[in-house]
CSV table of C-alpha atoms in Angstrom, one decimal:
chain,number,residue,atom,x,y,z
A,1,MET,CA,-37.3,6.1,62.5
A,2,ALA,CA,-40.3,6.8,60.8
A,3,GLU,CA,-39.8,9.9,58.1
A,4,SER,CA,-43.1,11.4,59.9
A,5,VAL,CA,-41.6,10.9,63.1
A,6,GLU,CA,-38.3,12.6,62.8
A,7,LYS,CA,-40.0,15.5,61.2
A,8,LEU,CA,-42.0,16.2,63.6
A,9,VAL,CA,-39.5,15.8,66.0
A,10,ALA,CA,-37.3,18.2,64.1
A,11,GLU,CA,-40.2,20.9,64.0
A,12,ILE,CA,-40.6,20.5,67.9
A,13,HIS,CA,-37.0,21.5,68.1
A,14,GLU,CA,-37.5,24.5,66.2
A,15,THR,CA,-39.7,25.7,68.9
A,16,PRO,CA,-38.9,27.4,72.0
A,17,GLU,CA,-40.8,25.3,74.1
A,18,LYS,CA,-38.8,23.2,77.1
A,19,VAL,CA,-40.4,19.9,78.7
A,20,VAL,CA,-40.1,18.1,81.5
A,21,LEU,CA,-41.5,14.3,80.8
A,22,ALA,CA,-42.5,11.6,83.0
A,23,LEU,CA,-43.7,8.4,81.5
A,24,SER,CA,-44.6,4.7,83.2
A,25,GLY,CA,-45.6,1.8,81.7
A,26,GLY,CA,-45.4,2.7,78.1
A,27,GLY,CA,-43.9,5.8,76.3
A,28,SER,CA,-40.8,5.5,76.7
A,29,GLN,CA,-40.0,5.1,72.8
A,30,ALA,CA,-40.6,8.6,72.6
A,31,ILE,CA,-37.7,9.7,74.9
A,32,GLY,CA,-35.5,8.0,72.0
A,33,GLN,CA,-36.9,9.7,69.3
A,34,LEU,CA,-36.8,13.3,71.0
A,35,LEU,CA,-32.9,12.6,71.5
A,36,GLU,CA,-32.1,10.9,68.3
A,37,VAL,CA,-33.3,14.2,66.5
A,38,PRO,CA,-30.5,16.9,66.2
A,39,GLY,CA,-31.7,19.9,68.7
A,40,ALA,CA,-33.1,17.9,72.0
A,41,THR,CA,-31.3,20.3,74.3
A,42,ARG,CA,-33.5,22.8,73.3
A,43,THR,CA,-36.4,21.2,74.2
A,44,VAL,CA,-35.8,18.0,76.4
A,45,LEU,CA,-35.0,19.7,80.1
A,46,GLU,CA,-35.2,16.1,81.3
A,47,ALA,CA,-36.6,12.8,81.4
A,48,ILE,CA,-37.5,10.2,83.4
A,49,ALA,CA,-40.0,6.8,84.1
A,50,PRO,CA,-41.2,6.4,87.5
A,51,TYR,CA,-42.1,2.2,87.0
A,52,SER,CA,-41.8,1.1,90.3
A,53,GLU,CA,-45.0,2.0,92.6
A,54,ARG,CA,-41.9,3.6,95.2
A,55,ALA,CA,-40.5,5.5,91.9
A,56,MET,CA,-43.6,6.6,91.3
A,57,SER,CA,-45.1,7.8,94.8
A,58,GLU,CA,-42.2,9.5,95.2
A,59,TRP,CA,-42.4,11.5,92.3
A,60,LEU,CA,-45.8,12.7,92.9
A,61,GLY,CA,-45.2,13.1,96.5
A,62,GLY,CA,-47.7,10.7,97.1
A,63,ARG,CA,-49.2,7.4,96.7
A,64,PRO,CA,-52.1,7.4,93.9
A,65,ASP,CA,-55.5,5.7,94.2
A,66,GLN,CA,-54.6,4.0,91.1
A,67,PHE,CA,-51.2,3.9,89.5
A,68,CYS,CA,-52.7,3.7,85.7
A,69,ALA,CA,-55.4,6.6,85.4
A,70,ALA,CA,-55.7,9.8,84.0
A,71,ARG,CA,-55.8,11.8,87.2
A,72,THR,CA,-52.4,9.6,87.7
A,73,ALA,CA,-51.2,11.1,84.2
A,74,ARG,CA,-52.2,14.8,85.2
A,75,ALA,CA,-50.6,14.4,88.5
A,76,MET,CA,-47.3,13.3,86.6
A,77,ALA,CA,-47.4,15.9,84.4
A,78,VAL,CA,-47.9,18.5,87.2
A,79,ALA,CA,-44.7,17.2,88.9
A,80,ALA,CA,-42.8,17.6,85.6
A,81,PHE,CA,-44.2,21.0,85.1
A,82,HIS,CA,-42.7,21.9,88.6
A,83,ARG,CA,-39.6,20.1,87.6
A,84,ALA,CA,-39.1,22.1,84.4
A,85,ARG,CA,-39.4,25.5,86.3
A,86,ARG,CA,-36.5,24.2,88.6
A,87,LEU,CA,-34.5,23.3,86.1
A,88,ASP,CA,-34.9,26.2,84.2
A,89,PRO,CA,-36.4,29.2,86.6
A,90,GLY,CA,-36.1,31.7,84.3
A,91,GLU,CA,-38.1,30.3,81.4
A,92,SER,CA,-41.6,31.0,80.8
A,93,LEU,CA,-42.5,28.6,77.9
A,94,LEU,CA,-42.6,25.4,80.0
A,95,ALA,CA,-44.0,22.1,79.8
A,96,GLY,CA,-45.0,18.8,81.8
A,97,VAL,CA,-45.9,15.8,79.7
A,98,GLY,CA,-46.8,12.6,81.9
A,99,CYS,CA,-48.0,9.5,80.8
A,100,THR,CA,-48.5,6.4,82.7
A,101,ALA,CA,-50.1,2.8,80.1
A,102,SER,CA,-51.1,-1.3,80.9
A,103,LEU,CA,-50.1,-2.8,78.3
A,104,VAL,CA,-49.2,-6.1,76.9
A,105,SER,CA,-46.9,-7.7,79.5
A,106,ASP,CA,-45.3,-11.4,80.2
A,107,ARG,CA,-48.9,-12.1,82.1
A,108,PRO,CA,-52.1,-11.9,80.9
A,109,LYS,CA,-53.9,-9.0,82.2
A,110,LYS,CA,-57.3,-9.3,83.4
A,111,GLY,CA,-58.4,-5.3,83.0
A,112,PRO,CA,-58.5,-3.7,79.7
A,113,HIS,CA,-54.7,-2.3,78.1
A,114,ARG,CA,-55.3,2.0,78.4
A,115,VAL,CA,-52.7,4.8,78.1
A,116,HIS,CA,-53.3,8.0,79.4
A,117,VAL,CA,-51.4,11.3,78.4
A,118,ALA,CA,-51.2,14.5,80.1
A,119,LEU,CA,-50.0,17.8,79.4
A,120,GLN,CA,-49.4,20.8,82.0
A,121,THR,CA,-48.2,24.1,81.4
A,122,ALA,CA,-48.9,27.8,83.5
A,123,SER,CA,-52.0,28.1,81.8
A,124,LEU,CA,-53.8,24.8,80.7
A,125,THR,CA,-54.3,20.6,82.0
A,126,ALA,CA,-55.1,18.5,79.3
A,127,ALA,CA,-55.2,14.7,79.1
A,128,TRP,CA,-55.5,12.3,76.5
A,129,SER,CA,-57.1,8.6,77.1
A,130,LEU,CA,-57.3,5.7,75.1
A,131,GLU,CA,-58.2,2.3,76.0
A,132,LEU,CA,-57.0,-0.3,72.9
A,133,GLU,CA,-58.2,-3.2,71.7
A,134,LYS,CA,-57.1,-6.1,73.3
A,135,GLY,CA,-55.2,-9.2,71.7
A,136,HIS,CA,-54.8,-6.7,68.2
A,137,ARG,CA,-51.2,-5.3,68.6
A,138,SER,CA,-48.3,-6.9,70.1
A,139,ARG,CA,-45.7,-5.3,72.9
A,140,ALA,CA,-44.0,-3.3,70.5
A,141,GLU,CA,-47.1,-2.5,68.2
A,142,GLU,CA,-48.3,-0.5,71.5
A,143,GLU,CA,-45.3,1.2,72.6
A,144,GLU,CA,-45.0,2.5,69.6
A,145,LEU,CA,-48.4,4.1,69.6
A,146,VAL,CA,-48.0,5.0,73.0
A,147,GLY,CA,-45.0,6.7,72.1
A,148,ARG,CA,-46.8,8.7,69.3
A,149,MET,CA,-49.6,10.0,72.0
A,150,VAL,CA,-46.3,11.2,73.9
A,151,LEU,CA,-44.8,13.1,70.8
A,152,ASN,CA,-48.5,14.3,69.8
A,153,THR,CA,-48.4,15.8,73.4
A,154,VAL,CA,-45.0,17.2,73.4
A,155,ALA,CA,-46.2,18.6,69.7
A,156,THR,CA,-48.9,20.6,71.6
A,157,ALA,CA,-46.8,21.8,74.4
A,158,CYS,CA,-44.5,23.6,71.8
A,159,ASN,CA,-47.7,24.5,69.5
A,160,VAL,CA,-46.9,22.6,66.6
A,161,GLU,CA,-49.8,21.8,64.9
A,162,GLN,CA,-48.5,18.6,62.8
A,163,GLN,CA,-49.8,15.6,64.4
A,164,LEU,CA,-48.9,11.8,64.3
A,165,ASP,CA,-51.5,9.2,62.7
A,166,LEU,CA,-52.0,6.4,65.6
A,167,ASP,CA,-53.5,4.2,63.3
A,168,LEU,CA,-56.5,3.3,65.7
A,169,VAL,CA,-58.7,0.5,64.9
A,170,GLU,CA,-62.7,0.6,64.8
A,171,GLY,CA,-63.8,1.1,68.5
A,172,GLU,CA,-60.8,2.7,69.4
A,173,GLN,CA,-61.4,6.7,70.1
A,174,ILE,CA,-59.5,9.1,72.0
A,175,ASP,CA,-61.0,10.9,75.6
A,176,HIS,CA,-59.7,14.4,75.8
A,177,SER,CA,-60.2,16.7,78.8
A,178,HIS,CA,-58.9,20.1,78.6
A,179,THR,CA,-59.3,22.7,81.1
A,180,ASP,CA,-57.8,26.4,80.3
A,181,ALA,CA,-56.8,28.0,84.1
A,182,PRO,CA,-58.4,31.9,85.0
A,183,GLN,CA,-55.5,34.0,86.0
A,184,PRO,CA,-55.5,33.8,89.5
A,185,TRP,CA,-55.1,29.8,89.4
A,186,GLN,CA,-51.9,30.2,87.3
A,187,ASP,CA,-50.6,32.4,89.5
A,188,LEU,CA,-51.6,30.3,92.9
A,189,LEU,CA,-49.4,27.4,90.5
A,190,LEU,CA,-46.5,29.4,89.8
A,191,GLY,CA,-46.4,30.7,93.9
A,192,LYS,CA,-47.0,34.1,92.8
A,193,VAL,CA,-49.7,34.4,95.6
A,194,GLU,CA,-50.8,32.1,98.6
A,195,THR,CA,-54.5,32.3,98.4
A,196,VAL,CA,-57.3,32.6,95.7
A,197,ALA,CA,-61.0,33.3,97.3
A,198,ILE,CA,-63.5,31.6,95.4
A,199,GLY,CA,-66.8,34.2,96.2
A,200,ARG,CA,-67.1,36.0,99.8
A,201,ARG,CA,-63.8,36.5,101.2
A,202,THR,CA,-64.5,35.2,104.7
A,203,SER,CA,-61.7,33.5,107.5
A,204,ASP,CA,-63.0,33.1,110.4
A,205,ALA,CA,-63.7,29.6,110.3
A,206,ILE,CA,-62.0,27.4,107.7
A,207,PHE,CA,-62.7,23.7,106.4
A,208,PRO,CA,-59.6,22.5,104.9
A,209,GLY,CA,-60.1,18.8,102.5
A,210,ALA,CA,-59.5,17.2,99.4
A,211,PHE,CA,-63.0,16.9,99.3
A,212,ASN,CA,-62.4,14.2,96.6
A,213,PRO,CA,-65.2,13.8,96.9
A,214,MET,CA,-67.5,15.8,99.2
A,215,HIS,CA,-69.9,13.9,101.0
A,216,VAL,CA,-73.0,14.2,103.3
A,217,GLY,CA,-70.6,14.1,106.2
A,218,HIS,CA,-68.7,17.2,105.3
A,219,ARG,CA,-71.9,18.7,104.5
A,220,ARG,CA,-73.5,18.1,107.9
A,221,MET,CA,-70.2,19.5,109.6
A,222,VAL,CA,-70.2,22.7,107.8
A,223,GLN,CA,-74.0,22.9,109.2
A,224,ILE,CA,-72.9,22.3,112.4
A,225,ALA,CA,-69.9,24.5,112.9
A,226,GLN,CA,-71.7,27.3,111.5
A,227,ALA,CA,-74.4,26.7,114.2
A,228,MET,CA,-72.0,26.3,117.2
A,229,LEU,CA,-69.8,29.3,115.4
A,230,GLU,CA,-72.1,31.6,114.4
A,231,VAL,CA,-69.9,32.7,111.2
A,232,PRO,CA,-69.5,31.1,107.7
A,233,VAL,CA,-67.6,28.2,107.5
A,234,ALA,CA,-65.1,28.6,104.2
A,235,MET,CA,-64.1,25.6,102.3
A,236,GLU,CA,-60.3,25.6,101.5
A,237,ILE,CA,-58.2,23.0,99.5
A,238,SER,CA,-54.6,23.1,98.9
A,239,ILE,CA,-53.2,22.5,95.7
A,240,VAL,CA,-50.1,21.1,97.4
A,241,ASN,CA,-50.2,18.1,99.9
A,242,VAL,CA,-47.7,16.6,102.4
A,243,ASP,CA,-48.3,12.7,100.9
A,244,LYS,CA,-51.1,13.4,98.5
A,245,PRO,CA,-49.9,14.1,94.5
A,246,PRO,CA,-50.1,17.8,93.6
A,247,LEU,CA,-53.8,19.3,91.9
A,248,ASP,CA,-54.1,20.3,88.5
A,249,TYR,CA,-56.3,22.3,87.1
A,250,PHE,CA,-58.8,20.0,85.7
A,251,GLU,CA,-58.8,18.8,89.7
A,252,ILE,CA,-60.1,22.3,91.0
A,253,GLU,CA,-62.1,22.7,88.3
A,254,ARG,CA,-63.8,19.4,89.5
A,255,ARG,CA,-63.9,19.7,93.4
A,256,LEU,CA,-64.7,23.7,93.3
A,257,ALA,CA,-67.9,22.4,90.9
A,258,GLN,CA,-69.2,20.3,94.3
A,259,PHE,CA,-69.7,23.3,96.3
A,260,PRO,CA,-72.8,25.1,96.2
A,261,GLU,CA,-72.6,28.7,94.7
A,262,GLN,CA,-72.8,30.8,97.7
A,263,GLN,CA,-70.4,28.6,99.4
A,264,PRO,CA,-66.9,30.9,100.4
A,265,ALA,CA,-63.6,28.9,99.6
A,266,TRP,CA,-60.8,29.2,99.2
A,267,LEU,CA,-57.3,27.5,97.0
A,268,SER,CA,-54.1,27.7,99.0
A,269,ARG,CA,-50.5,26.6,98.9
A,270,ALA,CA,-50.5,25.8,102.6
A,271,ALA,CA,-49.9,21.8,102.9
A,272,THR,CA,-49.6,21.9,106.3
A,273,PHE,CA,-51.6,23.6,109.1
A,274,GLU,CA,-48.9,25.7,110.5
A,275,GLN,CA,-48.6,27.5,107.0
A,276,LYS,CA,-52.6,27.2,107.1
A,277,SER,CA,-52.6,29.3,110.6
A,278,HIS,CA,-50.0,31.8,108.8
A,279,LEU,CA,-52.2,32.6,105.7
A,280,PHE,CA,-55.5,32.5,108.3
A,281,PRO,CA,-54.4,34.0,111.4
A,282,GLY,CA,-57.3,33.7,114.5
A,283,ALA,CA,-59.3,31.3,112.1
A,284,THR,CA,-61.0,28.3,114.0
A,285,PHE,CA,-60.5,25.1,111.7
A,286,VAL,CA,-63.1,22.3,111.6
A,287,VAL,CA,-61.5,19.1,111.2
A,288,GLY,CA,-62.1,15.2,112.0
A,289,VAL,CA,-60.2,13.4,114.5
A,290,ASP,CA,-58.0,11.7,111.9
A,291,THR,CA,-56.8,15.3,110.5
A,292,LEU,CA,-56.0,16.3,114.7
A,293,ARG,CA,-54.1,13.2,115.1
A,294,ARG,CA,-52.1,14.2,111.8
A,295,ILE,CA,-51.2,17.9,113.0
A,296,ALA,CA,-49.5,16.0,116.5
A,297,ASN,CA,-47.8,13.1,114.5
A,298,ALA,CA,-44.0,14.0,114.4
A,299,ARG,CA,-43.2,11.9,110.9
A,300,TYR,CA,-45.0,15.1,109.4
A,301,TYR,CA,-42.5,17.1,110.7
A,302,GLY,CA,-39.2,14.7,110.0
A,303,ASP,CA,-39.9,12.5,112.9
A,304,ASP,CA,-39.0,15.6,114.8
A,305,GLN,CA,-40.8,15.9,117.9
A,306,ALA,CA,-39.1,19.5,119.0
A,307,ALA,CA,-40.4,20.7,115.7
A,308,CYS,CA,-43.8,19.2,115.9
A,309,ARG,CA,-44.7,21.2,119.2
A,310,ALA,CA,-43.0,24.4,117.7
A,311,ALA,CA,-45.3,24.3,115.0
A,312,ILE,CA,-48.6,23.6,117.1
A,313,GLU,CA,-47.2,26.5,119.2
A,314,ARG,CA,-46.8,28.7,116.4
A,315,ILE,CA,-50.6,27.8,115.3
A,316,ALA,CA,-51.6,28.4,118.9
A,317,GLU,CA,-50.1,32.0,118.9
A,318,ARG,CA,-51.3,32.9,115.7
A,319,GLY,CA,-54.9,32.4,117.5
A,320,CYS,CA,-55.8,30.0,115.8
A,321,ARG,CA,-58.4,27.0,116.9
A,322,PHE,CA,-59.9,23.6,116.2
A,323,LEU,CA,-63.8,22.1,116.4
A,324,VAL,CA,-63.2,18.9,116.6
A,325,PHE,CA,-65.8,16.0,114.9
A,326,ASP,CA,-65.6,12.4,116.3
A,327,ARG,CA,-64.7,9.8,113.3
A,328,ASN,CA,-65.0,5.7,113.1
A,329,MET,CA,-61.6,5.0,112.1
A,330,GLY,CA,-61.9,1.4,111.0
A,331,THR,CA,-61.6,0.1,114.2
A,332,GLY,CA,-64.7,2.1,116.1
A,333,LEU,CA,-65.4,5.6,116.9
A,334,VAL,CA,-62.4,7.8,118.1
A,335,ARG,CA,-63.2,10.6,119.9
A,336,LEU,CA,-60.9,13.9,120.7
A,337,SER,CA,-60.4,12.4,124.5
A,338,ASP,CA,-59.1,9.0,123.1
A,339,LEU,CA,-55.7,10.8,121.5
A,340,ASP,CA,-52.4,11.5,123.3
A,341,LEU,CA,-52.0,15.4,122.2
A,342,PRO,CA,-49.5,17.3,123.6
A,343,GLU,CA,-50.6,20.3,125.8
A,344,PRO,CA,-50.4,22.9,123.4
A,345,LEU,CA,-52.7,21.4,120.7
A,346,GLN,CA,-55.3,19.8,123.4
A,347,ARG,CA,-55.6,23.6,125.3
A,348,ILE,CA,-57.0,24.9,121.3
A,349,CYS,CA,-59.4,22.7,120.9
A,350,ARG,CA,-63.4,22.3,121.3
A,351,GLU,CA,-65.3,18.5,120.4
A,352,ILE,CA,-68.2,18.2,118.6
A,353,PRO,CA,-69.6,15.2,120.6
A,354,ALA,CA,-70.9,11.9,118.6
A,355,ASP,CA,-74.5,12.1,119.8
A,356,GLN,CA,-74.4,15.7,118.0
A,357,PHE,CA,-72.6,14.2,114.6
A,358,ARG,CA,-72.2,10.5,113.7
A,359,GLU,CA,-71.6,10.1,109.7
A,360,ASP,CA,-69.1,7.4,109.0
A,361,VAL,CA,-69.1,8.1,105.1
A,362,SER,CA,-65.4,8.1,103.7
A,363,SER,CA,-64.1,10.0,100.5
A,364,THR,CA,-61.4,7.1,100.1
A,365,GLU,CA,-64.3,4.8,100.2
A,366,ILE,CA,-67.1,6.4,98.2
A,367,ARG,CA,-63.9,6.2,95.7
A,368,LYS,CA,-63.1,2.5,95.7
A,369,SER,CA,-66.7,2.0,95.4
A,370,GLY,CA,-66.8,4.0,91.8
A,371,ASP,CA,-69.6,6.0,92.7
A,372,TRP,CA,-66.8,8.9,92.3
A,373,ARG,CA,-65.3,8.6,88.5
A,374,GLU,CA,-63.3,10.3,86.1
A,375,SER,CA,-65.5,12.5,84.4
A,376,VAL,CA,-64.2,14.2,80.9
A,377,ALA,CA,-64.5,17.5,81.0
A,378,PRO,CA,-65.4,19.8,77.7
A,379,GLY,CA,-62.9,20.0,75.3
């Protein structure tokens, strides 16, 4: 181990911060270096390497759009932070570090060699991305560089000013993003509150979604719903999801920035509509027919039909309703009447027919097309 690395790791171990690391595709050298220097038990709570697609999806709680991307590294760091809180619930100085990399392998790669490292604490999300000069380094040399980036990130988490030299070549540059969270966001991430209101506190009509990105179809749904219900529609973004990676502060900031300044919105921890109905009793939820179909899918209730029906009945008992918009599901237009829904759910649904709304745009397709790319927040 290089003397500079050993010195940095020793300094890290002298701090009170504790971390969980999740590394995929590179950077594993950093785990060994952290553990080789005496005092590792004061710093490292756990280190995991979710290498396979299934392992990564399970670690994140959902399959990412891309496995080697800044967004994925940040989601890994959020998952690591929550894991740290479960492992040491009484500790406040905790951090999650995530790394995903695409390096030299036994098969030539068409795309660039790259690495994304992220840090999540209670107060901030930070990320560092680097595209490596292809063919300049061996696998071992790329691994060493990624390991140093990971150690530098752990040092940042531990408020250690010293940083290892990365020995970058001409044309290589670290892209850095950094988002400090306001206190209400921190309280939401830590589970101290269940909702945070953005702007006007209105909950008569709620439009839940990922809004990744928000598009013309979403805006048209808001317009129609407001005209029909004669109340303002508030957007709602849950920072935790049933089958998607968790949201970090950078992602929260980016998605909220899409809404008009006067648009009321909520951040919540309600991953399911049963939970949303508890937070917003009496609300009308604005949804697409695809979302409604998932509400009636027993897969989201542990494959338990009785649990599914009980959840729907609780939603109805709380006075909630659904305003449902038809959608093209890739095989043609799907209408509310096309769904085989439990009677308690059918009873609380109202359809917006296709002649009033027809927008086939999809957030997923927009992301695939590259029109909604990662951007670097001011650091």
